[in-house]
Coordinates of C-alpha atoms in Angstrom, one line a residue:
M1 CA -19.8 -26.7 -17.8
S2 CA -22.5 -27.2 -15.3
I3 CA -24.7 -23.9 -14.3
D4 CA -22.6 -23.7 -11.0
E5 CA -19.6 -23.7 -12.7
K6 CA -20.4 -21.0 -14.7
S7 CA -21.8 -19.0 -12.2
D8 CA -18.4 -19.4 -10.1
K9 CA -16.7 -18.4 -13.0
F10 CA -17.9 -14.6 -12.4
S11 CA -17.3 -14.7 -8.6
P12 CA -15.1 -12.4 -6.9
R13 CA -12.6 -14.6 -5.6
A14 CA -12.6 -16.2 -9.1
I15 CA -12.0 -13.0 -10.3
L16 CA -9.6 -12.4 -8.5
R17 CA -8.1 -15.9 -8.8
N18 CA -7.5 -15.5 -12.8
G19 CA -5.8 -12.1 -11.9
V20 CA -8.3 -9.5 -13.1
R21 CA -7.5 -7.4 -10.5
K22 CA -3.8 -8.1 -8.9
R23 CA -3.0 -5.7 -6.1
T24 CA -0.2 -4.6 -3.9
S25 CA -0.2 -5.5 -0.6
R26 CA 2.1 -2.1 0.8
F27 CA 1.2 1.7 -0.4
S28 CA 3.0 1.7 -3.8
L29 CA 5.4 4.5 -4.9
N30 CA 4.8 4.5 -8.0
L31 CA 2.9 7.5 -9.3
C32 CA -1.0 6.9 -11.1
S33 CA -0.4 3.0 -10.5
G34 CA -3.6 3.2 -8.4
I35 CA -5.4 5.4 -11.0
V36 CA -4.2 2.7 -13.9
Q37 CA -5.1 -0.5 -12.2
D38 CA -8.1 0.8 -11.4
V39 CA -8.6 1.8 -15.2
R40 CA -8.1 -1.8 -16.3
A41 CA -10.1 -3.7 -13.7
R42 CA -13.3 -1.5 -14.2
L43 CA -12.6 -0.9 -18.2
P44 CA -13.6 -4.8 -19.3
W45 CA -17.0 -4.4 -17.7
Y46 CA -17.9 -0.8 -19.0
Q47 CA -20.3 -2.0 -21.5
S48 CA -21.5 -4.1 -19.4
D49 CA -22.5 -2.1 -16.7
W50 CA -24.5 -0.2 -19.4
T51 CA -26.5 -3.6 -20.6
D52 CA -27.2 -5.0 -17.5
A53 CA -29.1 -1.7 -16.9
W54 CA -32.2 -3.5 -18.9
N55 CA -33.3 -5.1 -15.5
Y56 CA -36.7 -3.8 -13.1
R57 CA -34.9 -2.9 -10.5
V58 CA -33.4 0.2 -11.9
I59 CA -36.6 1.6 -12.0
P60 CA -37.4 1.6 -8.7
A61 CA -33.9 2.4 -7.7
T62 CA -34.1 5.2 -10.0
A63 CA -37.4 6.3 -8.2
L64 CA -35.9 6.2 -4.4
I65 CA -32.3 7.6 -4.9
F66 CA -34.0 10.7 -7.1
F67 CA -36.4 11.8 -3.4
A68 CA -32.7 10.4 -1.3
N69 CA -30.2 12.4 -2.7
V70 CA -32.0 15.9 -4.4
L71 CA -34.4 16.4 -1.6
P72 CA -32.6 16.7 2.0
G73 CA -30.0 18.6 -0.6
I74 CA -31.4 20.9 -1.3
A75 CA -33.0 21.5 2.2
F76 CA -29.5 20.7 3.8
S77 CA -29.3 24.2 1.4
L78 CA -31.8 26.1 2.6
A79 CA -29.8 27.9 6.0
M80 CA -26.6 27.9 3.4
I81 CA -29.5 29.9 0.8
E82 CA -31.2 32.1 3.8
S83 CA -27.3 33.1 5.6
T84 CA -25.3 33.6 2.7
E85 CA -27.7 34.7 -0.4
Q86 CA -25.2 33.2 -2.8
Y87 CA -27.1 29.8 -3.7
G88 CA -30.2 29.1 -4.7
V89 CA -31.9 25.5 -5.4
A90 CA -30.5 25.9 -8.7
E91 CA -26.9 25.6 -7.5
V92 CA -28.3 22.0 -5.5
L93 CA -29.7 20.8 -8.8
I94 CA -26.4 22.1 -11.4
S95 CA -24.3 20.0 -8.4
S96 CA -26.1 16.4 -8.5
F97 CA -26.7 16.7 -11.8
M98 CA -22.9 17.3 -12.2
A99 CA -22.0 14.7 -10.2
A100 CA -24.2 11.9 -11.6
F101 CA -22.9 12.7 -14.8
I102 CA -19.3 12.7 -13.3
F103 CA -19.9 9.3 -11.6
S104 CA -22.0 7.1 -13.9
V105 CA -20.6 7.5 -17.0
F106 CA -16.9 8.4 -16.2
G107 CA -16.7 6.5 -12.9
A108 CA -15.1 3.1 -11.4
Q109 CA -17.7 3.3 -8.7
P110 CA -20.9 4.0 -10.5
L111 CA -23.2 2.7 -8.0
T112 CA -21.7 5.3 -5.2
I113 CA -24.2 8.2 -5.4
A114 CA -22.4 12.0 -5.0
G115 CA -24.5 15.2 -4.3
V116 CA -24.5 18.1 -2.0
T117 CA -24.4 16.9 2.2
G118 CA -24.7 18.1 5.4
P119 CA -21.1 18.5 6.0
I120 CA -20.4 20.9 2.8
T121 CA -23.0 22.9 3.4
V122 CA -21.4 23.4 7.2
F123 CA -18.4 24.5 5.8
N124 CA -19.5 26.4 2.9
R125 CA -21.5 28.6 5.2
T126 CA -18.8 28.2 8.5
I127 CA -16.1 29.8 5.1
Y128 CA -19.2 33.2 4.8
D129 CA -19.3 33.2 8.5
I130 CA -15.6 34.0 9.0
I131 CA -14.3 36.3 6.1
E132 CA -18.1 38.3 6.7
K133 CA -16.5 39.3 9.8
Q134 CA -13.6 40.8 8.4
P135 CA -13.0 44.2 7.6
D136 CA -12.4 44.4 3.6
P137 CA -14.1 40.7 2.9
P138 CA -13.6 39.4 -0.4
N139 CA -16.5 38.0 -2.9
Y140 CA -17.8 34.7 -1.4
L141 CA -18.2 32.9 -4.7
Q142 CA -14.4 34.2 -5.8
F143 CA -12.8 33.1 -2.4
V144 CA -14.5 29.5 -2.3
G145 CA -13.8 28.7 -5.9
W146 CA -10.0 29.3 -5.0
V147 CA -10.6 26.8 -1.9
Y148 CA -12.0 24.5 -3.9
L149 CA -9.2 24.9 -6.1
W150 CA -6.4 24.3 -3.4
A151 CA -8.5 20.7 -2.5
A152 CA -9.0 19.6 -5.9
I153 CA -4.7 19.6 -6.4
F154 CA -4.7 17.8 -3.0
H155 CA -7.5 15.3 -4.6
W156 CA -5.7 14.8 -7.8
I157 CA -1.8 14.3 -5.7
T158 CA -3.7 11.9 -3.4
A159 CA -4.6 9.7 -6.4
V160 CA -1.3 10.2 -8.4
L161 CA 0.5 9.3 -5.3
N162 CA -2.1 6.3 -4.1
W163 CA -2.8 7.8 -0.8
C164 CA -6.0 6.2 -1.3
N165 CA -4.3 3.3 -0.1
F166 CA -4.7 4.5 4.1
L167 CA -8.5 3.3 3.7
K168 CA -6.9 0.0 4.5
Y169 CA -6.9 1.4 7.9
V170 CA -10.9 2.6 8.0
T171 CA -12.7 0.0 9.6
L172 CA -16.4 0.1 11.2
F173 CA -15.1 1.7 13.8
S174 CA -14.9 4.8 12.0
C175 CA -17.5 4.3 9.9
D176 CA -20.4 3.5 12.4
T177 CA -19.0 6.6 14.3
F178 CA -19.1 9.1 10.9
G179 CA -22.0 7.5 10.4
F180 CA -23.6 7.6 13.8
Y181 CA -22.8 11.7 13.2
V182 CA -24.7 11.8 9.8
S183 CA -27.5 10.6 11.2
W184 CA -27.7 12.7 14.0
V185 CA -27.2 15.4 11.6
Y186 CA -30.2 14.5 9.6
L187 CA -32.0 14.8 13.0
Q188 CA -30.7 18.1 14.1
Y189 CA -31.2 19.4 10.1
G190 CA -35.1 18.2 10.4
V191 CA -35.5 20.2 13.5
Q192 CA -33.8 22.8 12.5
V193 CA -36.4 23.0 9.3
V194 CA -39.0 23.3 11.9
T195 CA -38.4 25.8 14.1
R196 CA -37.6 27.8 11.6
Q197 CA -40.8 28.3 10.6
F198 CA -41.2 30.0 14.0
G199 CA -39.3 32.6 12.5
G200 CA -42.1 35.2 12.2
G201 CA -42.1 35.0 8.5
S202 CA -45.3 34.8 5.8
T203 CA -47.1 32.6 7.4
G204 CA -48.0 32.4 11.2
L205 CA -48.2 30.2 13.9
D206 CA -50.7 27.7 12.1
G207 CA -48.8 27.7 9.4
A208 CA -45.8 26.5 11.8
L209 CA -48.0 23.8 13.7
V210 CA -49.3 22.4 10.1
G211 CA -45.3 21.8 9.0
I212 CA -44.9 19.6 12.3
I213 CA -48.4 18.4 11.7
L214 CA -47.0 17.2 8.2
A215 CA -43.4 16.4 9.2
L216 CA -44.9 13.9 11.5
L217 CA -47.2 12.1 8.5
M218 CA -44.0 11.8 6.3
L219 CA -42.2 10.1 9.3
V220 CA -44.8 7.8 10.2
T221 CA -46.0 6.9 6.8
S222 CA -42.2 6.1 5.7
F223 CA -41.6 3.9 8.4
L224 CA -45.5 2.0 8.0
F225 CA -44.7 0.6 4.7
Q226 CA -41.3 -0.2 5.4
T227 CA -42.1 -1.4 8.7
L228 CA -45.1 -4.1 6.0
S229 CA -42.6 -4.2 3.8
Q230 CA -40.1 -6.8 6.5
T231 CA -43.8 -8.5 7.4
T232 CA -45.0 -11.8 6.6
Y233 CA -48.2 -9.9 5.5
F234 CA -49.2 -9.4 1.6
H235 CA -47.7 -10.7 -1.1
R236 CA -43.7 -10.9 -1.8
H237 CA -44.1 -8.4 -4.8
V238 CA -46.4 -6.3 -3.2
R239 CA -43.9 -6.4 0.3
R240 CA -41.0 -5.4 -2.0
F241 CA -42.8 -2.4 -4.0
F242 CA -43.6 -1.1 -0.2
A243 CA -39.8 -1.3 0.4
D244 CA -39.3 0.4 -2.9
Y245 CA -42.1 3.1 -3.3
G246 CA -43.0 3.4 0.3
M247 CA -40.7 6.3 1.0
P248 CA -41.9 8.5 -2.7
I249 CA -45.5 7.6 -2.3
S250 CA -45.3 8.8 1.2
L251 CA -43.4 12.2 0.2
V252 CA -46.1 12.7 -2.7
A253 CA -49.4 12.0 0.0
T254 CA -48.1 13.8 2.4
T255 CA -47.5 17.2 0.3
A256 CA -50.8 16.3 -1.2
I257 CA -52.5 16.8 2.5
A258 CA -50.6 20.1 2.5
Y259 CA -53.4 21.7 0.8
W260 CA -56.6 19.8 1.8
G261 CA -59.1 21.7 3.9
R262 CA -58.0 23.7 6.4
F263 CA -54.3 22.3 6.3
N264 CA -54.1 24.3 2.9
A265 CA -55.9 27.4 4.7
A266 CA -52.2 27.6 7.1
D267 CA -50.5 28.0 4.0
P268 CA -47.5 26.3 6.0
I269 CA -44.2 27.9 4.4
T270 CA -42.5 26.0 1.0
L271 CA -39.3 25.6 -0.8
P272 CA -38.0 28.9 -1.9
V273 CA -37.6 28.2 -6.2
G274 CA -36.1 31.0 -8.6
G275 CA -36.2 31.1 -12.3
A276 CA -35.9 28.3 -14.7
F277 CA -31.5 27.1 -15.0
Q278 CA -30.8 30.8 -13.0
A279 CA -28.2 31.2 -10.5
A280 CA -28.8 33.1 -7.3
N281 CA -29.6 36.5 -7.5
G282 CA -29.0 36.7 -11.3
R283 CA -25.4 36.1 -11.4
E284 CA -23.5 34.8 -14.3
W285 CA -22.6 30.9 -14.0
L286 CA -19.0 31.5 -14.6
V287 CA -16.9 32.7 -11.4
R288 CA -14.3 34.4 -12.5
F289 CA -11.8 33.7 -8.9
W290 CA -8.8 34.4 -10.5
H291 CA -10.1 38.0 -10.2
L292 CA -9.6 37.2 -6.5
E293 CA -6.9 39.2 -4.7
A294 CA -3.6 37.6 -3.9
K295 CA -3.5 37.5 -0.1
W296 CA -6.9 35.6 -0.3
V297 CA -5.9 33.6 -2.6
G298 CA -3.6 32.6 0.6
I299 CA -5.6 32.4 2.8
A300 CA -8.0 29.9 1.0
F301 CA -5.1 27.6 0.8
P302 CA -5.6 26.0 4.3
F303 CA -9.5 26.3 3.9
G304 CA -8.6 24.1 0.6
I305 CA -6.6 21.3 3.0
V306 CA -10.0 20.6 5.3
L307 CA -12.1 20.2 3.2
W308 CA -9.3 18.0 1.2
I309 CA -9.8 15.7 4.4
L310 CA -13.3 15.7 4.5
F311 CA -13.4 14.7 0.8
F312 CA -11.2 11.8 1.6
F313 CA -12.9 10.6 4.2
D314 CA -16.2 11.3 3.7
H315 CA -16.4 10.1 -0.2
N316 CA -14.1 7.2 0.4
V317 CA -16.2 6.3 2.7
S318 CA -19.8 6.2 1.3
S319 CA -18.0 4.2 -1.5
L320 CA -16.9 1.8 1.3
I321 CA -20.1 1.2 2.3
A322 CA -22.3 1.1 -0.5
Q323 CA -19.9 -1.6 -1.9
G324 CA -20.1 -3.3 2.0
S325 CA -19.6 -7.1 2.7
Q326 CA -23.1 -7.4 3.0
F327 CA -23.7 -7.0 -1.0
P328 CA -23.2 -9.7 -3.7
L329 CA -20.8 -7.8 -5.6
R330 CA -19.1 -8.8 -8.2
K331 CA -17.7 -6.2 -10.4
P332 CA -14.4 -4.6 -9.2
P333 CA -13.9 -1.2 -7.1
G334 CA -11.6 1.5 -8.1
F335 CA -10.8 4.3 -5.3
H336 CA -8.1 6.0 -6.8
Y337 CA -9.3 6.7 -9.9
D338 CA -13.0 8.0 -8.8
F339 CA -11.3 10.2 -6.0
F340 CA -9.2 12.1 -9.1
L341 CA -12.9 12.4 -10.6
L342 CA -13.4 13.9 -7.1
G343 CA -10.8 16.0 -7.4
I344 CA -12.3 17.2 -11.0
S345 CA -16.2 17.7 -10.0
T346 CA -14.7 19.7 -7.0
F347 CA -12.6 22.2 -9.4
I348 CA -16.2 22.6 -11.7
A349 CA -18.4 23.9 -8.6
G350 CA -15.8 26.2 -7.9
L351 CA -15.9 27.8 -11.3
I352 CA -19.6 27.7 -11.7
G353 CA -20.4 28.8 -7.9
V354 CA -22.4 25.6 -6.5
P355 CA -21.7 23.4 -3.6
A356 CA -19.2 21.2 -4.2
P357 CA -20.6 17.5 -4.3
N358 CA -19.1 14.4 -3.2
G359 CA -20.1 10.6 -1.5
L360 CA -23.7 10.1 0.6
I361 CA -24.1 9.0 3.5
P362 CA -27.0 7.2 4.1
Q363 CA -27.9 7.9 -0.1
A364 CA -25.2 5.3 -1.3
P365 CA -25.7 2.4 0.9
I366 CA -29.8 2.8 0.1
H367 CA -29.2 2.9 -3.5
T368 CA -26.9 -0.5 -3.5
T369 CA -30.0 -1.7 -1.4
S370 CA -32.5 -0.6 -3.6
L371 CA -30.4 -2.1 -6.5
L372 CA -30.3 -6.3 -4.7
V373 CA -32.3 -9.0 -6.6
M374 CA -33.7 -11.5 -3.9
G375 CA -34.0 -14.9 -4.4
R376 CA -35.1 -17.8 -2.4
S377 CA -32.8 -19.8 -0.3
R378 CA -33.2 -22.5 2.1
K379 CA -32.8 -21.1 5.7
K380 CA -31.1 -23.3 7.0
D381 CA -28.4 -23.3 4.3
T382 CA -28.4 -19.9 4.2
D383 CA -27.7 -19.0 8.0
E384 CA -25.1 -21.6 8.4
E385 CA -23.1 -20.0 4.6
Q386 CA -23.8 -16.5 6.4
R387 CA -22.4 -17.5 9.6
S388 CA -19.0 -19.4 8.1
S389 CA -18.6 -16.2 5.2
R390 CA -19.2 -13.2 7.4
T391 CA -16.9 -11.8 10.4
P392 CA -18.8 -11.8 13.5
S393 CA -18.3 -8.6 13.9
H394 CA -20.6 -7.7 11.3
R395 CA -23.5 -5.4 12.5
D396 CA -26.9 -7.6 11.5
S397 CA -25.5 -10.6 13.9
D398 CA -28.7 -10.4 15.3
V399 CA -30.4 -13.7 14.5
S400 CA -34.2 -15.2 14.9
N401 CA -34.1 -17.3 18.2
E402 CA -37.7 -18.8 17.1
K403 CA -36.9 -22.8 15.9
P404 CA -39.4 -23.4 12.9
F405 CA -40.9 -27.4 12.5
D406 CA -37.9 -28.3 10.0
S407 CA -35.9 -25.4 9.1
S408 CA -34.7 -27.5 6.5
L409 CA -37.2 -26.5 4.7
T410 CA -37.8 -23.4 5.8
R411 CA -37.4 -20.8 2.5
R412 CA -36.9 -17.2 2.2
E413 CA -35.6 -14.5 0.4
V414 CA -32.2 -13.8 0.2
A415 CA -29.4 -11.2 -1.6
I416 CA -28.1 -13.2 -4.6
G417 CA -26.8 -10.5 -6.8
V418 CA -26.8 -6.7 -7.2
V419 CA -27.9 -5.0 -10.8
E420 CA -24.2 -3.0 -10.9
Q421 CA -25.2 -0.9 -13.6
R422 CA -24.6 3.0 -14.5
V423 CA -28.5 3.9 -15.1
S424 CA -29.6 4.4 -12.5
N425 CA -27.6 7.4 -10.7
L426 CA -26.9 9.0 -14.4
A427 CA -31.2 8.6 -14.4
Q428 CA -31.6 10.6 -11.4
G429 CA -28.6 13.3 -12.5
A430 CA -30.6 13.9 -15.1
L431 CA -33.9 14.0 -13.3
C432 CA -32.4 17.1 -11.6
L433 CA -32.4 19.4 -15.1
V434 CA -35.6 18.2 -15.3
L435 CA -36.6 20.1 -12.3
L436 CA -34.8 23.2 -13.1
T437 CA -37.9 23.4 -16.3
G438 CA -40.2 26.1 -15.3
P439 CA -43.3 23.4 -14.9
F440 CA -41.0 21.5 -12.8
L441 CA -39.6 23.9 -10.3
H442 CA -43.3 25.1 -9.7
I443 CA -44.2 21.2 -9.0
L444 CA -41.1 21.5 -6.0
G445 CA -42.2 25.1 -5.1
L446 CA -45.4 23.7 -3.7
I447 CA -43.5 20.7 -1.1
P448 CA -43.6 22.2 2.2
R449 CA -40.4 22.6 4.4
G450 CA -42.4 20.6 7.1
V451 CA -42.8 17.5 4.7
L452 CA -38.7 18.0 4.7
A453 CA -37.8 17.7 7.9
G454 CA -40.4 14.5 8.3
L455 CA -38.0 13.0 5.6
F456 CA -34.4 14.4 7.1
W457 CA -35.9 12.0 10.6
F458 CA -37.1 9.0 8.8
M459 CA -33.6 9.1 7.2
G460 CA -31.6 9.8 10.2
A461 CA -33.6 7.4 11.7
D462 CA -33.1 4.9 9.4
A463 CA -29.6 5.1 9.4
L464 CA -29.6 5.0 13.4
Q465 CA -31.6 1.6 12.6
G466 CA -28.4 -0.5 10.6
N467 CA -25.7 1.9 12.8
G468 CA -23.1 -0.8 14.5
I469 CA -23.1 2.0 17.8
T470 CA -26.8 1.6 17.8
S471 CA -27.1 -2.0 18.0
K472 CA -23.9 -2.3 20.2
L473 CA -26.1 -0.1 22.4
L474 CA -29.4 -1.7 22.3
Y475 CA -27.6 -5.3 23.0
L476 CA -26.5 -3.4 26.6
F477 CA -30.2 -3.0 27.0
R478 CA -31.8 -6.2 25.7
D479 CA -33.2 -9.4 28.3
K480 CA -29.9 -11.1 28.3
S481 CA -32.6 -14.5 28.6
L482 CA -33.9 -13.5 25.2
T483 CA -30.5 -12.7 23.4
P484 CA -29.9 -15.2 21.0
S485 CA -27.0 -17.7 22.1
A486 CA -25.6 -17.2 18.9
D487 CA -24.5 -13.4 18.6
P488 CA -21.7 -12.5 18.7
L489 CA -21.3 -10.5 21.9
R490 CA -22.4 -12.8 24.4
K491 CA -18.2 -13.3 24.3
V492 CA -17.2 -9.7 24.7
R493 CA -17.3 -8.4 28.6
K494 CA -19.7 -5.8 29.4
S495 CA -16.5 -3.6 30.5
R496 CA -14.5 -3.6 27.6
L497 CA -18.5 -3.9 25.1
L498 CA -18.8 -0.2 27.2
L499 CA -15.5 1.2 26.8
F500 CA -15.2 0.7 22.8
I501 CA -18.8 2.1 22.5
S502 CA -17.3 4.8 25.1
V503 CA -14.4 5.9 22.8
Q504 CA -16.6 5.8 19.8
L505 CA -19.3 8.0 21.5
I506 CA -16.5 10.4 22.3
G507 CA -15.2 10.3 18.6
F508 CA -18.8 10.9 17.8
G509 CA -19.6 13.7 20.7
A510 CA -16.7 16.2 19.9
T511 CA -17.6 15.7 16.3
F512 CA -20.5 17.0 16.4
A513 CA -19.6 19.4 19.8
I514 CA -17.7 21.5 17.1
T515 CA -19.6 21.3 14.2
Q516 CA -22.1 24.3 16.9
T517 CA -19.6 26.2 17.4
I518 CA -17.6 29.2 15.0
A519 CA -14.7 26.4 15.0
A520 CA -16.8 23.9 12.7
I521 CA -14.1 24.5 10.0
G522 CA -12.3 21.9 11.7
F523 CA -14.4 19.0 12.2
P524 CA -13.7 17.1 8.9
V525 CA -10.4 17.0 10.7
I526 CA -11.9 15.2 14.3
I527 CA -13.2 13.0 11.7
L528 CA -9.8 12.1 10.0
L529 CA -8.9 11.0 14.0
L530 CA -10.9 8.6 14.4
V531 CA -8.6 6.5 12.4
P532 CA -5.3 6.5 13.8
V533 CA -7.1 6.1 17.3
R534 CA -8.5 2.6 15.8
T535 CA -5.4 2.1 14.8
L536 CA -3.2 2.9 17.8
L537 CA -5.3 3.8 20.3
I538 CA -7.7 0.9 20.4
P539 CA -4.8 -1.8 20.9
R540 CA -3.6 -0.5 23.7
L541 CA -6.7 -0.9 25.8
P542 CA -7.7 -3.9 27.5
F543 CA -9.2 -6.3 25.3
T544 CA -8.2 -9.6 23.7
S545 CA -7.6 -9.9 19.4
E546 CA -10.7 -11.8 19.9
E547 CA -12.8 -9.1 21.2
L548 CA -11.0 -7.0 18.7
A549 CA -12.4 -9.1 16.0
I550 CA -16.1 -9.0 16.9
L551 CA -16.6 -5.4 17.9
D552 CA -14.7 -4.1 14.7
G553 CA -14.2 -5.5 11.5
P554 CA -14.0 -4.4 7.6
T555 CA -16.1 -2.4 6.4
A556 CA -15.9 -3.9 2.6
S557 CA -15.3 -7.8 1.2
P558 CA -11.5 -8.3 0.6
F559 CA -12.7 -9.0 -2.8
T560 CA -13.2 -4.4 -2.7
M561 CA -10.7 -3.8 -0.9
E562 CA -7.9 -5.6 -3.0
S563 CA -7.9 -2.1 -4.6
V564 CA -6.1 -0.1 -2.2
G565 CA -3.6 -2.6 -1.1
G566 CA -6.0 -5.0 1.0
S567 CA -7.5 -5.4 4.8
L568 CA -5.3 -4.8 7.9

């Protein structure tokens, strides 16, 4: 057997062809059939999920996703910590560890990173604002415990009834719109972290201004490393080092600058930390939510439905993007089974009084990207292969207009595989427990909030760069004479392109606007409505089938979508 034949034996197409992952194309009414099929598909790969971790790519992936997960989670929670006084840094770290442990050890999709997100902090803070205005407000953590329990029950029902099959209707239209919203949430939170330093705390105006400088330094240095990694300068191993460790190095260096010279004299505001492994306000970790009055149990029910809607879309879209068609994956996914596990983590979060974790955007795709194995390939052959294998609507459709002297001899690095394993997710979660020890909590407390604001700006801007809405908007501003002739968007009428983008921006605007009001509790409903808008409304607008194929497409490859019955 030749090497090519051996490698083809384990390709996604060969797996499907050999019947390892047989799925029905319609919604199945067999209870738990989706969960059972997910387990059967993933179980043969479980041992290799651990042995395949013996790869250097796991080290930079762990470091990168640890900083990209934990610190934004803490920063997202700052407003919730300060306003509710019911959570602390310890709760965020415990939640992140719990999610990492459950999904890395037991999950079918260990590449998906789960943790504390911006939407769940908005959700929890809105609940606090609502119930505290009542004449006889209940115990907040007990009420949230019941909200999480109701949501967990709906998670389990969803998994048992195979409702994750509805993900076949989720396309790039919905994912790009939601990703665009999440990116702007990151940018907004960065601004809020900076502006809250002007509130007249223990530091004066000098400390707030230093916070802005640190934020800008964090943003600029992170993008500098990223830009250098994409140039032709330095050796390719040096460029990969910049890509792997640029953001952590920027964070450590910017934090160190805060304690140098006059920056240190300004005393910028840092992260608030409590005692080692201690819950906020010295409470016990077990929340006895069953002591809540019956009327509040009923009131918690609709809140639980809203949380279920949020997690159904947010977590599953994170999993889809983390396993997007641009990643050469070979191990099968499992959406039904993982959503059942998410119900378990949601229930445990309510039981111990921590924010409920779920799939993270953009951290989940960042994790997969950091695990890519790069190899040399002929540029001409690679371009032809990509044009034949990917859909025209792929977001990175820009191709170079340059013509090398002999393109058949030009070689470049392309993704030839992904280190699909469980160790990097588990390791970054374990580091959260390490942070809860006294010495490391002290180090965590030294990080200025301005540095976290810069981290927010970097991650938000970086996510915007790869978003489909951004690429379409940039196409409209691009000089057409300098636009590659092979760009698929050239085949779309400008009026139709504007119409498609307008619908997406309306969905983004409605979601972003409602989160700024007391009605923020209902923003998950608007997010979920993006799916029927794409399925029912968009086809009725004056688009041709060819234009829709270019403007939109499936988020993940047919190999990944087999878990939910295939793509539309």
